[in-house]
């Protein structure tokens, strides 16, 4: 658990309560490892208490007959309804399992009764630190299937918020995998309706009734149903097999599903639980707090509204600086600082995320930045091309392209957040202990164009 190489967060789509991964302990123990599709890999191992995650990982790869690249793609996780942790290769899963109550008290707000009965299961899941670009180079069908099953679970659980059009496109690929090639008249809208929860996220399957349900909307278009899924299913491209097989390999469809998921900025993230302040509705009525999910990957940080299933804030590492306050000082908080504007005036914004996992999130951000810097090719070409970069003929590489849909669930909704706005000096910021250097926080990535900038004071601004 120590160090930045492990990541923890809230439980994923397969929330398994009271399910043990160890059935006996002795000279030889039976261990159950769960895959993303809920199938179980039983292992009989020696000296379980001293067995490392790396050794267990190797045993799983041998049973599943996975290629060597699986060592980089997948990791072992300890997961329960209260917490999930990606293990380092050196970690000993059995010993961490014995320390589970301590981890729950430290990193969750779970009541004592829940902590006493909670037990983690051992899962074989995607490694948070495996780059998306390398997934496109994978050709092994079983590896692609495991990645597909995990991504599908996250989409169906709305862990990966998607626009309706994308949900239908992804659901159509699931239809293709589970039902086979589209046959005119074969799967009717009524047939799909019976299994709609297997193809679309639950919040898109619910059918509200009455005027209030129609007005509320929840981001789902009126008429989103099995008919839209059926239309998308009809459009799924088939690959003609070169041999006499009646059906082409599913590898193409797994790959298509993952490629579509790669468009989501939080694909492959580690997820954490937290709360943010709601904007105050008036001077006398404070906004309270709203539960959020914080998604952190090699690309950046996203804050997702748990209730509305959309992004509140998305930042690449070049666009932020951060820090966290420890519980000894005050309530555990992750601070994110980024550029913004207040009624047209450029300001620096501070977002306060309340979470007992703030320390873990801060460490993961730092480690992801270190990995990115270590994997970057020697950077002189960018800096050496001064004259060409000054031409301004193309946008900076760190700029995110304009999204196809206005109001997409992946767009930031900063107006739904309560942030603290300030310029250079930040006199009004008192809860945060660190002193500003180049920014209010010293922890940041400032490389090349598009990096976080300090706003010079022009006039005093009040907190928003």
CSV table of C-alpha atoms in Angstrom, one decimal, residues 77-348:
chain,number,residue,atom,x,y,z
A,77,UNK,CA,-6.2,-5.8,-7.1
A,78,UNK,CA,-7.7,-6.3,-3.7
A,79,UNK,CA,-11.4,-5.2,-4.1
A,80,UNK,CA,-14.3,-5.0,-1.7
A,81,UNK,CA,-17.5,-2.9,-1.7
A,82,UNK,CA,-15.6,-0.4,0.5
A,83,UNK,CA,-12.2,0.0,-1.1
A,84,UNK,CA,-10.1,-1.2,-4.0
A,85,UNK,CA,-6.3,-1.3,-4.2
A,86,UNK,CA,-3.9,-2.1,-7.1
A,87,UNK,CA,-1.0,-4.1,-5.7
A,88,UNK,CA,2.7,-3.5,-6.5
A,89,UNK,CA,4.6,-6.6,-7.7
A,90,UNK,CA,6.4,-6.7,-4.3
A,91,UNK,CA,3.2,-6.6,-2.2
A,92,UNK,CA,2.1,-9.8,-0.4
A,93,UNK,CA,-1.7,-10.1,-1.0
A,94,UNK,CA,-2.4,-12.3,2.0
A,95,UNK,CA,-0.7,-9.9,4.4
A,96,UNK,CA,-2.5,-6.9,2.9
A,97,UNK,CA,-5.7,-8.8,3.2
A,98,UNK,CA,-5.0,-9.3,7.0
A,99,UNK,CA,-4.4,-5.5,7.2
A,100,UNK,CA,-7.7,-4.7,5.4
A,101,UNK,CA,-9.5,-3.3,8.4
A,102,UNK,CA,-6.7,-0.8,9.0
A,103,UNK,CA,-6.8,0.3,5.4
A,104,UNK,CA,-10.5,0.8,5.6
A,105,UNK,CA,-10.3,2.9,8.8
A,106,UNK,CA,-7.5,5.0,7.2
A,107,UNK,CA,-8.9,5.5,3.7
A,108,UNK,CA,-12.7,5.3,4.0
A,109,UNK,CA,-15.5,6.7,6.1
A,110,UNK,CA,-17.1,3.2,6.6
A,111,UNK,CA,-18.8,2.6,10.0
A,112,UNK,CA,-17.1,0.1,12.3
A,113,UNK,CA,-19.7,-2.6,11.7
A,114,UNK,CA,-19.1,-2.5,7.9
A,115,UNK,CA,-15.4,-2.6,8.4
A,116,UNK,CA,-15.7,-5.6,10.7
A,117,UNK,CA,-17.6,-7.7,8.1
A,118,UNK,CA,-15.9,-6.4,4.9
A,119,UNK,CA,-13.5,-8.9,3.1
A,120,UNK,CA,-11.6,-8.2,-0.1
A,121,UNK,CA,-11.5,-10.5,-3.2
A,122,UNK,CA,-8.4,-10.8,-5.4
A,123,UNK,CA,-9.0,-9.6,-8.9
A,124,UNK,CA,-7.0,-9.7,-12.2
A,125,UNK,CA,-7.6,-6.3,-13.8
A,126,UNK,CA,-6.1,-3.7,-16.1
A,127,UNK,CA,-3.0,-2.0,-14.8
A,128,UNK,CA,-3.7,1.8,-14.3
A,129,UNK,CA,-0.1,2.5,-15.6
A,130,UNK,CA,-0.5,0.7,-18.9
A,131,UNK,CA,-0.7,3.4,-21.7
A,132,UNK,CA,-3.7,3.4,-23.9
A,133,UNK,CA,-1.6,3.7,-27.1
A,134,UNK,CA,0.0,0.3,-26.4
A,135,UNK,CA,-3.4,-1.3,-26.3
A,136,UNK,CA,-3.8,-0.6,-30.0
A,137,UNK,CA,-0.8,-2.9,-30.6
A,138,UNK,CA,-2.4,-5.9,-28.9
A,139,UNK,CA,-3.4,-8.9,-31.1
A,140,UNK,CA,-3.9,-11.7,-28.6
A,141,UNK,CA,-7.7,-12.4,-28.5
A,142,UNK,CA,-7.8,-13.5,-24.8
A,143,UNK,CA,-6.0,-10.4,-23.7
A,144,UNK,CA,-8.4,-8.2,-25.7
A,145,UNK,CA,-11.4,-10.1,-24.3
A,146,UNK,CA,-10.3,-9.5,-20.7
A,147,UNK,CA,-9.8,-5.8,-21.5
A,148,UNK,CA,-13.2,-5.7,-23.3
A,149,UNK,CA,-15.0,-7.3,-20.4
A,150,UNK,CA,-13.5,-4.8,-17.9
A,151,UNK,CA,-14.3,-1.8,-20.1
A,152,UNK,CA,-17.8,-3.1,-20.7
A,153,UNK,CA,-18.4,-3.5,-16.9
A,154,UNK,CA,-17.3,0.1,-16.3
A,155,UNK,CA,-19.5,1.5,-19.1
A,156,UNK,CA,-22.6,-0.5,-17.9
A,157,UNK,CA,-22.0,0.7,-14.3
A,158,UNK,CA,-21.7,4.3,-15.6
A,159,UNK,CA,-18.2,4.5,-14.2
A,160,UNK,CA,-17.3,5.6,-17.6
A,161,UNK,CA,-19.9,8.3,-18.4
A,162,UNK,CA,-20.9,8.2,-22.1
A,163,UNK,CA,-23.1,10.2,-24.3
A,164,UNK,CA,-26.2,8.4,-25.5
A,165,UNK,CA,-24.9,8.0,-29.0
A,166,UNK,CA,-21.7,6.4,-27.7
A,167,UNK,CA,-23.6,4.1,-25.3
A,168,UNK,CA,-25.6,2.9,-28.3
A,169,UNK,CA,-22.5,2.3,-30.4
A,170,UNK,CA,-20.8,0.4,-27.6
A,171,UNK,CA,-24.0,-1.5,-26.8
A,172,UNK,CA,-24.3,-2.5,-30.4
A,173,UNK,CA,-20.8,-4.1,-30.2
A,174,UNK,CA,-21.8,-6.0,-27.1
A,175,UNK,CA,-24.9,-7.2,-29.1
A,176,UNK,CA,-22.5,-8.4,-31.8
A,177,UNK,CA,-20.3,-10.3,-29.4
A,178,UNK,CA,-23.2,-11.9,-27.5
A,179,UNK,CA,-25.8,-12.4,-30.2
A,180,UNK,CA,-23.6,-12.8,-33.3
A,181,UNK,CA,-23.9,-10.9,-36.6
A,182,UNK,CA,-27.0,-8.9,-37.2
A,183,UNK,CA,-29.7,-10.7,-39.1
A,184,UNK,CA,-32.7,-8.7,-40.5
A,185,UNK,CA,-35.7,-9.4,-38.3
A,186,UNK,CA,-33.8,-11.6,-35.9
A,187,UNK,CA,-33.4,-9.5,-32.8
A,188,UNK,CA,-36.4,-7.3,-32.6
A,189,UNK,CA,-36.7,-4.3,-30.4
A,190,UNK,CA,-38.8,-6.4,-28.0
A,191,UNK,CA,-36.1,-9.0,-27.8
A,192,UNK,CA,-33.4,-6.4,-26.9
A,193,UNK,CA,-35.8,-4.8,-24.3
A,194,UNK,CA,-35.6,-7.9,-22.2
A,195,UNK,CA,-31.8,-7.7,-22.0
A,196,UNK,CA,-31.4,-4.0,-22.2
A,197,UNK,CA,-29.3,-3.9,-19.0
A,198,UNK,CA,-26.7,-6.1,-20.6
A,199,UNK,CA,-26.1,-3.6,-23.4
A,200,UNK,CA,-26.8,-0.1,-21.9
A,201,UNK,CA,-26.0,1.6,-18.6
A,202,UNK,CA,-28.8,1.3,-16.0
A,203,UNK,CA,-29.7,5.0,-16.0
A,204,UNK,CA,-30.5,4.8,-19.7
A,205,UNK,CA,-32.7,1.7,-19.3
A,206,UNK,CA,-35.0,3.3,-16.7
A,207,UNK,CA,-38.3,4.5,-18.1
A,208,UNK,CA,-39.6,7.5,-16.3
A,209,UNK,CA,-43.3,8.3,-16.3
A,210,UNK,CA,-45.1,11.6,-16.0
A,211,UNK,CA,-44.2,15.2,-16.7
A,212,UNK,CA,-41.6,15.4,-14.0
A,213,UNK,CA,-39.6,12.5,-15.4
A,214,UNK,CA,-39.8,14.0,-18.9
A,215,UNK,CA,-38.6,17.4,-17.8
A,216,UNK,CA,-35.8,16.2,-15.6
A,217,UNK,CA,-34.2,14.2,-18.4
A,218,UNK,CA,-30.9,13.4,-16.6
A,219,UNK,CA,-28.9,14.0,-19.8
A,220,UNK,CA,-30.7,11.1,-21.6
A,221,UNK,CA,-32.5,12.0,-24.8
A,222,UNK,CA,-36.2,11.4,-25.0
A,223,UNK,CA,-36.8,8.2,-27.0
A,224,UNK,CA,-33.5,6.6,-26.0
A,225,UNK,CA,-34.4,3.0,-26.2
A,226,UNK,CA,-33.9,-0.4,-27.7
A,227,UNK,CA,-34.7,1.0,-31.1
A,228,UNK,CA,-31.6,3.2,-31.1
A,229,UNK,CA,-29.6,0.2,-29.9
A,230,UNK,CA,-31.1,-1.9,-32.7
A,231,UNK,CA,-30.2,0.7,-35.3
A,232,UNK,CA,-26.6,0.9,-34.1
A,233,UNK,CA,-26.4,-3.0,-34.1
A,234,UNK,CA,-27.5,-3.0,-37.7
A,235,UNK,CA,-24.5,-0.8,-38.6
A,236,UNK,CA,-21.8,-2.9,-36.9
A,237,UNK,CA,-19.2,-3.7,-39.6
A,238,UNK,CA,-18.5,-7.4,-40.2
A,239,UNK,CA,-15.0,-8.6,-41.2
A,240,UNK,CA,-14.9,-11.3,-43.9
A,241,UNK,CA,-12.8,-14.2,-42.8
A,242,UNK,CA,-10.1,-15.4,-45.2
A,243,UNK,CA,-10.8,-19.0,-44.4
A,244,UNK,CA,-14.0,-21.1,-44.4
A,245,UNK,CA,-15.0,-20.3,-40.8
A,246,UNK,CA,-18.6,-19.2,-40.7
A,247,UNK,CA,-17.8,-16.4,-38.3
A,248,UNK,CA,-14.9,-14.1,-38.2
A,249,UNK,CA,-12.9,-13.8,-35.0
A,250,UNK,CA,-14.3,-11.7,-32.2
A,251,UNK,CA,-11.0,-10.0,-31.9
A,252,UNK,CA,-12.0,-7.3,-34.3
A,253,UNK,CA,-15.1,-6.4,-32.2
A,254,UNK,CA,-13.1,-6.4,-29.0
A,255,UNK,CA,-10.6,-4.1,-30.6
A,256,UNK,CA,-13.4,-1.8,-31.9
A,257,UNK,CA,-15.0,-1.6,-28.4
A,258,UNK,CA,-11.7,-0.6,-26.8
A,259,UNK,CA,-10.9,1.9,-29.5
A,260,UNK,CA,-14.3,3.6,-28.9
A,261,UNK,CA,-13.6,3.6,-25.1
A,262,UNK,CA,-10.2,5.3,-25.8
A,263,UNK,CA,-12.2,8.4,-26.8
A,264,UNK,CA,-13.3,8.7,-23.1
A,265,UNK,CA,-10.7,10.7,-21.2
A,266,UNK,CA,-11.1,8.6,-18.1
A,267,UNK,CA,-10.6,5.2,-19.7
A,268,UNK,CA,-8.2,3.1,-17.7
A,269,UNK,CA,-8.3,5.4,-14.7
A,270,UNK,CA,-8.0,4.6,-11.0
A,271,UNK,CA,-11.2,5.8,-9.3
A,272,UNK,CA,-11.5,7.5,-5.9
A,273,UNK,CA,-14.4,8.7,-3.8
A,274,UNK,CA,-14.8,12.2,-2.5
A,275,UNK,CA,-17.1,15.2,-2.1
A,276,UNK,CA,-17.0,18.8,-3.4
A,277,UNK,CA,-18.9,21.9,-2.2
A,278,UNK,CA,-22.0,22.8,-4.2
A,279,UNK,CA,-22.3,26.5,-5.3
A,280,UNK,CA,-24.1,28.6,-2.8
A,281,UNK,CA,-27.6,29.3,-3.9
A,282,UNK,CA,-27.8,32.5,-1.8
A,283,UNK,CA,-26.1,34.3,1.1
A,284,UNK,CA,-28.3,32.5,3.6
A,285,UNK,CA,-28.6,29.1,1.9
A,286,UNK,CA,-25.3,27.3,1.5
A,287,UNK,CA,-25.0,24.7,-1.1
A,288,UNK,CA,-23.8,21.7,0.9
A,289,UNK,CA,-21.7,19.0,-0.7
A,290,UNK,CA,-22.2,16.6,-3.5
A,291,UNK,CA,-20.6,13.1,-3.9
A,292,UNK,CA,-18.1,12.8,-6.8
A,293,UNK,CA,-15.8,10.3,-8.3
A,294,UNK,CA,-12.2,11.4,-9.0
A,295,UNK,CA,-10.7,9.6,-12.0
A,296,UNK,CA,-6.9,9.7,-12.3
A,297,UNK,CA,-4.9,8.3,-15.2
A,298,UNK,CA,-1.6,8.8,-17.0
A,299,UNK,CA,-3.3,11.7,-18.9
A,300,UNK,CA,-4.9,13.8,-16.1
A,301,UNK,CA,-7.6,14.2,-13.5
A,302,UNK,CA,-11.4,14.2,-14.0
A,303,UNK,CA,-14.0,14.9,-11.3
A,304,UNK,CA,-17.3,13.1,-12.1
A,305,UNK,CA,-20.7,13.9,-10.7
A,306,UNK,CA,-22.0,10.6,-9.2
A,307,UNK,CA,-25.6,11.5,-9.6
A,308,UNK,CA,-25.7,13.1,-12.9
A,309,UNK,CA,-23.2,10.9,-14.6
A,310,UNK,CA,-21.2,13.7,-16.2
A,311,UNK,CA,-17.8,15.4,-15.9
A,312,UNK,CA,-17.6,18.4,-13.6
A,313,UNK,CA,-14.0,19.1,-14.2
A,314,UNK,CA,-11.3,17.6,-16.5
A,315,UNK,CA,-7.7,18.7,-16.4
A,316,UNK,CA,-4.5,17.4,-18.0
A,317,UNK,CA,-1.4,17.5,-15.8
A,318,UNK,CA,-0.1,20.5,-17.7
A,319,UNK,CA,-3.2,22.4,-16.7
A,320,UNK,CA,-3.0,22.1,-13.0
A,321,UNK,CA,-1.0,22.2,-9.8
A,322,UNK,CA,-2.1,20.3,-6.7
A,323,UNK,CA,-1.5,19.5,-3.1
A,324,UNK,CA,-3.2,17.8,-0.2
A,325,UNK,CA,-3.8,18.5,3.5
A,326,UNK,CA,-3.4,15.7,6.0
A,327,UNK,CA,-6.0,14.7,8.5
A,328,UNK,CA,-3.7,15.8,11.4
A,329,UNK,CA,-4.0,19.4,10.2
A,330,UNK,CA,-7.7,19.4,9.3
A,331,UNK,CA,-10.2,17.4,7.2
A,332,UNK,CA,-8.3,15.5,4.5
A,333,UNK,CA,-8.5,17.5,1.3
A,334,UNK,CA,-7.1,17.3,-2.2
A,335,UNK,CA,-6.6,20.7,-3.7
A,336,UNK,CA,-6.6,21.3,-7.5
A,337,UNK,CA,-5.5,24.7,-8.9
A,338,UNK,CA,-6.2,25.7,-12.5
A,339,UNK,CA,-6.8,28.6,-14.8
A,340,UNK,CA,-10.3,30.1,-15.2
A,341,UNK,CA,-12.1,33.3,-15.4
A,342,UNK,CA,-14.5,35.3,-13.2
A,343,UNK,CA,-17.0,37.3,-15.2
A,344,UNK,CA,-14.5,37.6,-18.0
A,345,UNK,CA,-11.4,38.3,-15.8
A,346,UNK,CA,-8.6,35.7,-15.9
A,347,UNK,CA,-8.2,34.2,-12.4
A,348,UNK,CA,-6.7,31.2,-10.8
